[in-house]
Short mmCIF file of C-alpha atoms in Angstrom, two decimals:
data_model
loop_
_atom_site.label_atom_id
_atom_site.label_comp_id
_atom_site.label_asym_id
_atom_site.label_seq_id
_atom_site.Cartn_x
_atom_site.Cartn_y
_atom_site.Cartn_z
CA MET Q 1 -49.28 -44.67 -18.17
CA ASN Q 2 -52.44 -46.79 -17.76
CA ALA Q 3 -53.61 -48.50 -14.61
CA ALA Q 4 -51.97 -51.85 -15.52
CA GLN Q 5 -48.56 -50.28 -16.15
CA GLU Q 6 -48.86 -48.18 -12.93
CA LYS Q 7 -49.54 -51.34 -10.87
CA GLU Q 8 -46.62 -53.15 -12.63
CA ALA Q 9 -44.36 -50.25 -11.95
CA LEU Q 10 -45.21 -50.07 -8.33
CA LEU Q 11 -44.80 -53.75 -7.91
CA TRP Q 12 -41.31 -53.78 -9.30
CA GLY Q 13 -40.49 -50.67 -7.38
CA MET Q 14 -41.39 -52.39 -4.01
CA VAL Q 15 -39.17 -55.40 -4.86
CA GLY Q 16 -36.33 -53.14 -5.66
CA ILE Q 17 -36.48 -50.93 -2.65
CA THR Q 18 -36.94 -54.01 -0.37
CA LEU Q 19 -33.76 -55.40 -1.73
CA PHE Q 20 -32.03 -51.95 -1.48
CA ALA Q 21 -33.31 -51.39 2.10
CA ALA Q 22 -30.83 -53.71 3.55
CA THR Q 23 -27.99 -51.92 1.91
CA LEU Q 24 -27.34 -49.48 4.64
CA PRO Q 25 -26.96 -51.98 7.56
CA MET Q 26 -25.16 -54.47 5.38
CA THR Q 27 -22.71 -51.85 4.13
CA ARG Q 28 -22.25 -50.80 7.79
CA LEU Q 29 -21.58 -54.50 8.76
CA ALA Q 30 -19.03 -54.65 5.83
CA VAL Q 31 -16.93 -51.67 6.49
CA GLY Q 32 -17.19 -51.59 10.37
CA THR Q 33 -16.52 -48.38 12.43
CA THR Q 34 -13.73 -46.06 13.16
CA GLU Q 35 -13.09 -48.06 16.36
CA LEU Q 36 -13.27 -51.34 14.80
CA PRO Q 37 -12.70 -51.02 11.02
CA GLN Q 38 -13.17 -54.06 8.75
CA LEU Q 39 -13.26 -54.03 5.05
CA SER Q 40 -12.10 -50.90 3.31
CA PRO Q 41 -14.91 -48.66 1.81
CA TRP Q 42 -13.02 -48.60 -1.45
CA PHE Q 43 -12.84 -52.48 -1.47
CA VAL Q 44 -16.51 -52.66 -0.67
CA THR Q 45 -17.39 -50.20 -3.49
CA PHE Q 46 -15.27 -51.61 -6.25
CA GLY Q 47 -15.29 -55.26 -5.05
CA ARG Q 48 -19.08 -55.69 -5.04
CA ALA Q 49 -19.08 -54.13 -8.56
CA ALA Q 50 -16.44 -56.45 -9.67
CA VAL Q 51 -18.40 -59.43 -8.43
CA ALA Q 52 -21.53 -58.32 -9.99
CA GLY Q 53 -19.67 -57.47 -13.23
CA LEU Q 54 -18.35 -61.02 -13.54
CA LEU Q 55 -21.82 -62.52 -12.85
CA SER Q 56 -23.22 -59.98 -15.45
CA MET Q 57 -20.64 -61.29 -17.98
CA GLY Q 58 -22.03 -64.68 -17.54
CA TYR Q 59 -25.74 -63.53 -17.85
CA LEU Q 60 -25.01 -61.52 -21.03
CA LEU Q 61 -23.28 -64.55 -22.54
CA TRP Q 62 -26.32 -66.64 -21.74
CA GLN Q 63 -28.64 -64.03 -23.28
CA ARG Q 64 -26.48 -64.25 -26.42
CA SER Q 65 -26.93 -68.04 -26.58
CA GLN Q 66 -30.58 -67.47 -26.34
CA GLY Q 67 -30.55 -64.84 -29.14
CA ARG Q 68 -31.70 -62.18 -26.79
CA LEU Q 69 -28.57 -60.02 -26.48
CA LYS Q 70 -28.86 -56.43 -27.28
CA LEU Q 71 -25.75 -54.49 -27.90
CA PRO Q 72 -25.66 -50.85 -26.77
CA VAL Q 73 -25.84 -48.41 -29.81
CA ARG Q 74 -23.37 -45.54 -30.15
CA ALA Q 75 -25.76 -42.91 -28.76
CA GLU Q 76 -26.22 -45.02 -25.54
CA TRP Q 77 -22.62 -45.12 -24.40
CA PRO Q 78 -22.80 -41.71 -22.76
CA LEU Q 79 -25.81 -42.85 -20.77
CA LEU Q 80 -23.95 -46.11 -19.75
CA ALA Q 81 -21.10 -43.88 -18.55
CA VAL Q 82 -23.45 -41.60 -16.52
CA THR Q 83 -25.20 -44.71 -14.98
CA ALA Q 84 -21.82 -46.26 -14.13
CA PHE Q 85 -20.63 -43.07 -12.51
CA GLY Q 86 -23.79 -42.85 -10.27
CA VAL Q 87 -24.47 -46.37 -9.27
CA ILE Q 88 -21.12 -48.17 -9.56
CA VAL Q 89 -18.89 -45.39 -7.99
CA GLY Q 90 -20.65 -42.37 -6.70
CA PHE Q 91 -23.46 -43.63 -4.50
CA PRO Q 92 -21.89 -46.81 -3.09
CA LEU Q 93 -18.46 -45.32 -2.50
CA PHE Q 94 -19.63 -42.15 -0.66
CA LEU Q 95 -22.15 -44.12 1.26
CA ALA Q 96 -19.52 -46.48 2.45
CA LEU Q 97 -17.13 -43.73 3.39
CA ALA Q 98 -19.93 -42.08 5.37
CA LEU Q 99 -21.05 -45.26 7.18
CA ARG Q 100 -17.50 -45.78 8.61
CA HIS Q 101 -18.26 -42.57 10.71
CA VAL Q 102 -21.97 -42.66 11.21
CA PRO Q 103 -24.61 -45.38 12.02
CA SER Q 104 -26.98 -46.62 9.35
CA THR Q 105 -29.87 -44.71 10.95
CA HIS Q 106 -28.07 -41.46 10.12
CA GLY Q 107 -26.97 -42.74 6.75
CA ALA Q 108 -30.72 -43.31 5.89
CA VAL Q 109 -30.88 -39.65 5.37
CA VAL Q 110 -29.55 -40.53 1.81
CA THR Q 111 -32.61 -42.72 1.06
CA ALA Q 112 -34.92 -39.92 2.50
CA LEU Q 113 -33.55 -37.47 0.00
CA LEU Q 114 -33.29 -39.87 -2.97
CA PRO Q 115 -37.04 -39.76 -4.02
CA LEU Q 116 -37.15 -35.92 -4.37
CA SER Q 117 -33.82 -36.00 -6.42
CA THR Q 118 -34.95 -38.80 -8.59
CA ALA Q 119 -38.40 -37.15 -9.16
CA VAL Q 120 -36.81 -33.85 -10.19
CA LEU Q 121 -34.36 -35.50 -12.74
CA GLY Q 122 -37.06 -37.93 -13.90
CA ALA Q 123 -39.39 -35.01 -14.68
CA LEU Q 124 -36.62 -33.35 -16.74
CA TRP Q 125 -35.27 -36.34 -18.53
CA PHE Q 126 -38.68 -38.02 -19.17
CA ARG Q 127 -40.45 -34.68 -20.06
CA GLN Q 128 -43.08 -35.06 -17.47
CA ARG Q 129 -45.01 -32.39 -15.76
CA PRO Q 130 -46.02 -33.40 -12.25
CA SER Q 131 -48.97 -31.56 -10.68
CA ASN Q 132 -48.43 -29.02 -7.81
CA GLY Q 133 -50.15 -31.47 -5.66
CA PHE Q 134 -47.54 -34.08 -6.45
CA TRP Q 135 -44.74 -31.89 -5.59
CA VAL Q 136 -46.41 -30.90 -2.39
CA CYS Q 137 -46.58 -34.54 -1.43
CA ALA Q 138 -42.94 -35.19 -2.59
CA VAL Q 139 -41.70 -32.34 -0.34
CA VAL Q 140 -43.81 -33.10 2.58
CA GLY Q 141 -43.01 -36.71 2.44
CA SER Q 142 -39.21 -35.97 2.09
CA GLY Q 143 -39.43 -33.51 4.88
CA LEU Q 144 -40.99 -36.06 7.25
CA VAL Q 145 -38.49 -38.66 6.43
CA LEU Q 146 -35.61 -36.21 6.90
CA GLY Q 147 -37.07 -34.83 10.08
CA PHE Q 148 -37.40 -38.37 11.43
CA MET Q 149 -33.79 -39.29 10.56
CA VAL Q 150 -32.55 -36.05 12.16
CA TRP Q 151 -34.42 -36.98 15.35
CA ARG Q 152 -33.07 -40.48 15.31
CA ALA Q 153 -29.57 -39.30 14.79
CA GLY Q 154 -29.76 -36.60 17.39
CA GLY Q 155 -29.17 -33.86 14.89
CA ILE Q 156 -27.27 -33.42 11.60
CA TYR Q 157 -23.88 -31.97 12.14
CA LEU Q 158 -21.52 -30.41 9.66
CA GLY Q 159 -18.68 -32.86 8.79
CA ALA Q 160 -17.19 -35.02 6.05
CA ALA Q 161 -19.85 -37.83 6.51
CA ASN Q 162 -22.73 -35.53 5.71
CA ILE Q 163 -20.86 -34.25 2.62
CA TYR Q 164 -20.36 -37.84 1.59
CA LEU Q 165 -24.00 -38.50 2.00
CA LEU Q 166 -25.02 -35.45 -0.07
CA ILE Q 167 -22.73 -36.60 -2.86
CA ALA Q 168 -24.06 -40.20 -2.58
CA MET Q 169 -27.67 -38.82 -2.90
CA THR Q 170 -26.95 -36.76 -5.91
CA THR Q 171 -25.05 -39.31 -7.84
CA GLY Q 172 -27.47 -42.08 -6.99
CA ALA Q 173 -30.32 -40.21 -8.41
CA LEU Q 174 -28.41 -39.46 -11.60
CA GLY Q 175 -27.38 -43.10 -11.97
CA TYR Q 176 -31.03 -44.23 -11.48
CA ILE Q 177 -32.42 -41.89 -14.22
CA GLY Q 178 -29.65 -42.81 -16.56
CA GLY Q 179 -30.44 -46.43 -16.27
CA ALA Q 180 -34.13 -45.79 -16.61
CA ARG Q 181 -33.59 -43.98 -19.83
CA LEU Q 182 -31.71 -47.09 -21.26
CA THR Q 183 -34.18 -49.65 -19.99
CA PRO Q 184 -36.92 -49.44 -22.68
CA ARG Q 185 -34.63 -50.70 -25.45
CA LEU Q 186 -32.06 -52.82 -23.63
CA GLY Q 187 -34.32 -54.10 -20.85
CA ALA Q 188 -33.65 -53.71 -17.00
CA GLU Q 189 -31.51 -56.83 -16.76
CA GLN Q 190 -29.21 -55.89 -19.67
CA VAL Q 191 -28.83 -52.26 -18.57
CA ILE Q 192 -27.19 -53.01 -15.27
CA CYS Q 193 -25.28 -55.92 -16.54
CA TRP Q 194 -23.74 -53.83 -19.41
CA VAL Q 195 -22.90 -51.08 -16.93
CA LEU Q 196 -21.15 -53.57 -14.70
CA VAL Q 197 -19.28 -55.34 -17.46
CA CYS Q 198 -18.05 -52.08 -19.04
CA SER Q 199 -16.86 -51.07 -15.65
CA LEU Q 200 -14.71 -54.26 -15.00
CA PRO Q 201 -11.49 -52.62 -16.23
CA LEU Q 202 -11.83 -50.22 -13.45
CA THR Q 203 -13.41 -52.24 -10.76
CA LEU Q 204 -11.46 -55.30 -10.79
CA PRO Q 205 -7.94 -53.57 -10.34
CA VAL Q 206 -9.14 -51.16 -7.80
CA ALA Q 207 -10.77 -53.94 -5.91
CA ALA Q 208 -7.69 -56.07 -5.97
CA TRP Q 209 -5.50 -53.05 -4.81
CA PHE Q 210 -7.71 -52.54 -1.75
CA ALA Q 211 -8.43 -56.11 -0.98
CA PRO Q 212 -7.64 -57.02 2.72
CA SER Q 213 -4.14 -58.52 3.19
CA HIS Q 214 -5.33 -60.64 5.97
CA ALA Q 215 -8.81 -61.79 4.90
CA THR Q 216 -9.18 -64.31 7.82
CA GLU Q 217 -8.94 -61.47 10.37
CA ILE Q 218 -12.07 -59.83 8.89
CA ARG Q 219 -15.33 -60.84 10.77
CA ALA Q 220 -17.77 -63.28 9.01
CA THR Q 221 -20.56 -60.78 9.45
CA SER Q 222 -18.51 -58.28 7.44
CA TRP Q 223 -18.18 -60.79 4.60
CA MET Q 224 -21.88 -61.43 4.84
CA GLY Q 225 -22.49 -57.70 4.34
CA PHE Q 226 -20.07 -57.59 1.38
CA VAL Q 227 -21.80 -60.73 -0.25
CA TYR Q 228 -25.17 -59.17 0.07
CA VAL Q 229 -24.27 -55.67 -1.32
CA SER Q 230 -22.60 -57.47 -4.26
CA LEU Q 231 -25.41 -59.83 -5.30
CA PHE Q 232 -28.59 -57.86 -4.27
CA SER Q 233 -27.75 -54.15 -3.90
CA MET Q 234 -25.33 -53.92 -6.80
CA TRP Q 235 -27.09 -56.46 -9.22
CA ILE Q 236 -30.52 -58.20 -8.63
CA GLY Q 237 -32.09 -55.11 -7.11
CA PHE Q 238 -31.42 -53.10 -10.18
CA PHE Q 239 -33.26 -55.74 -12.33
CA ALA Q 240 -36.46 -54.67 -10.54
CA TRP Q 241 -35.73 -51.00 -9.90
CA TYR Q 242 -34.78 -49.97 -13.42
CA ARG Q 243 -37.79 -51.85 -14.81
CA ALA Q 244 -40.03 -49.85 -12.33
CA LEU Q 245 -38.38 -46.49 -13.27
CA ALA Q 246 -38.84 -47.12 -16.95
CA LEU Q 247 -42.46 -47.64 -16.44
CA GLY Q 248 -43.02 -44.46 -14.28
CA ALA Q 249 -40.10 -42.68 -13.01
CA VAL Q 250 -41.52 -39.73 -11.24
CA ARG Q 251 -44.39 -41.60 -9.42
CA VAL Q 252 -42.32 -44.82 -8.75
CA SER Q 253 -39.53 -42.70 -7.16
CA GLN Q 254 -41.74 -41.78 -4.33
CA ILE Q 255 -42.01 -45.34 -3.16
CA GLN Q 256 -38.30 -44.69 -2.01
CA LEU Q 257 -39.82 -42.70 0.93
CA ILE Q 258 -40.72 -46.05 2.50
CA GLN Q 259 -37.17 -47.37 2.22
CA PRO Q 260 -35.57 -45.78 5.32
CA PHE Q 261 -38.10 -47.42 7.46
CA LEU Q 262 -37.52 -50.86 5.78
CA SER Q 263 -33.75 -50.24 6.46
CA LEU Q 264 -34.62 -49.68 10.19
CA LEU Q 265 -36.68 -52.94 10.22
CA PHE Q 266 -33.65 -54.76 8.72
CA ALA Q 267 -31.33 -53.10 11.25
CA VAL Q 268 -33.25 -54.62 14.10
CA PRO Q 269 -31.80 -58.16 13.69
CA LEU Q 270 -28.69 -57.02 11.92
CA ALA Q 271 -27.50 -54.28 14.31
CA GLY Q 272 -29.67 -54.90 17.32
CA GLU Q 273 -31.57 -51.58 16.99
CA ARG Q 274 -35.08 -51.11 18.74
CA LEU Q 275 -38.10 -50.27 16.67
CA ASP Q 276 -40.28 -47.96 18.78
CA ALA Q 277 -43.77 -46.51 18.48
CA THR Q 278 -42.54 -43.07 17.18
CA THR Q 279 -40.93 -44.89 14.25
CA LEU Q 280 -44.11 -46.67 13.29
CA VAL Q 281 -45.99 -43.42 13.50
CA PHE Q 282 -43.61 -41.60 11.18
CA ALA Q 283 -43.63 -44.63 8.89
CA LEU Q 284 -47.43 -44.64 8.58
CA THR Q 285 -47.46 -40.82 7.95
CA VAL Q 286 -44.90 -41.11 5.27
CA ILE Q 287 -46.69 -44.05 3.51
CA ALA Q 288 -49.81 -41.91 3.53
CA THR Q 289 -48.02 -39.18 1.72
CA VAL Q 290 -46.62 -41.76 -0.83
CA TYR Q 291 -50.25 -42.91 -1.38
CA MET Q 292 -51.54 -39.39 -1.96
CA GLY Q 293 -48.74 -38.59 -4.28
CA LYS Q 294 -49.56 -41.76 -6.26
CA LYS Q 295 -52.99 -40.31 -6.90
CA MET Q 296 -51.76 -37.05 -8.12
CA PRO Q 297 -51.90 -36.40 -11.94
CA ILE Q 298 -48.69 -36.49 -13.90
CA ALA Q 299 -48.72 -35.36 -17.55
CA ALA Q 300 -46.20 -35.70 -20.36
CA HIS Q 301 -45.08 -32.72 -22.32
CA PRO Q 302 -46.85 -32.49 -25.67
CA ALA Q 303 -44.80 -33.59 -28.63
CA PRO Q 304 -42.86 -30.82 -30.20
CA ALA Q 305 -44.39 -29.20 -33.14
CA THR Q 306 -42.88 -29.33 -36.53
CA THR Q 307 -43.11 -27.10 -39.60
CA ALA Q 308 -42.83 -27.71 -43.23
CA LYS Q 309 -39.64 -25.57 -43.40
CA THR Q 310 -37.61 -27.76 -41.00
CA THR Q 311 -37.21 -31.49 -40.52
CA ALA Q 312 -35.86 -31.23 -37.10
CA THR Q 313 -37.94 -31.01 -33.94
CA LYS Q 314 -37.24 -28.48 -31.21
CA PRO Q 315 -37.71 -28.74 -27.68
CA ALA Q 316 -41.08 -27.56 -26.30
#
């Protein structure tokens, strides 16, 4: 990846994580708390995907009218399924289930662990070899963010919410990398649109099943949270994020280390949280590790060797 591609990847990555950063407080607003529940986590998960899926259908039809529509080929359908499992069901569902029981600051542990998970999967899928220095920065940065979130939450306790967060983190990273693998041919916008449209036979009926029977009793702020995660978290944010990952999955993944602190910034006006000096110190420290990690070399695996006796290449 040359300097121009790296700059473009980092720019798209920042746009994506800025949009994603509000997902935690907005999801918290949408689902409410155990004391004052609002929208069902199941409705928020499948409803937001259904709304984004219908918008995606319109977008793909427009692309077709412009002669720019690219149909997934047979070999890409398994990747579409993996991506849908990760970003349509796994991450949003288990995040919503967790945020019904814990505040968004505690839930930000997910975004603290996502960069390391995405980097590991990205290195394997994209056949990249990050240097030892890169891995040190990734582990240190993730440790700093995780430590900060533990301090903010008063400690991580065993329970269903933390299991949900762990599953959300794992499936989210899987969905990110699956989408990034599809982006070079289909394009970032069409990848998420195809994933959402192909998921409509599942998302529409499940969303209808869990739709609130008395919609007028739901707070306006909860509907605002639902609209945001439908438009930006589930759709527009992926336009930028998949484009960034396709340009440089391992390096761009580390930008996510900044996302928890952006989530806290958004939580100030949305949830009335206070941003203190300790938070700023941690944020600056983590950003420094991201910067250092960005400077560390990342090499691609050499192309597998071929011989005259075989026409198939073997993994290196």
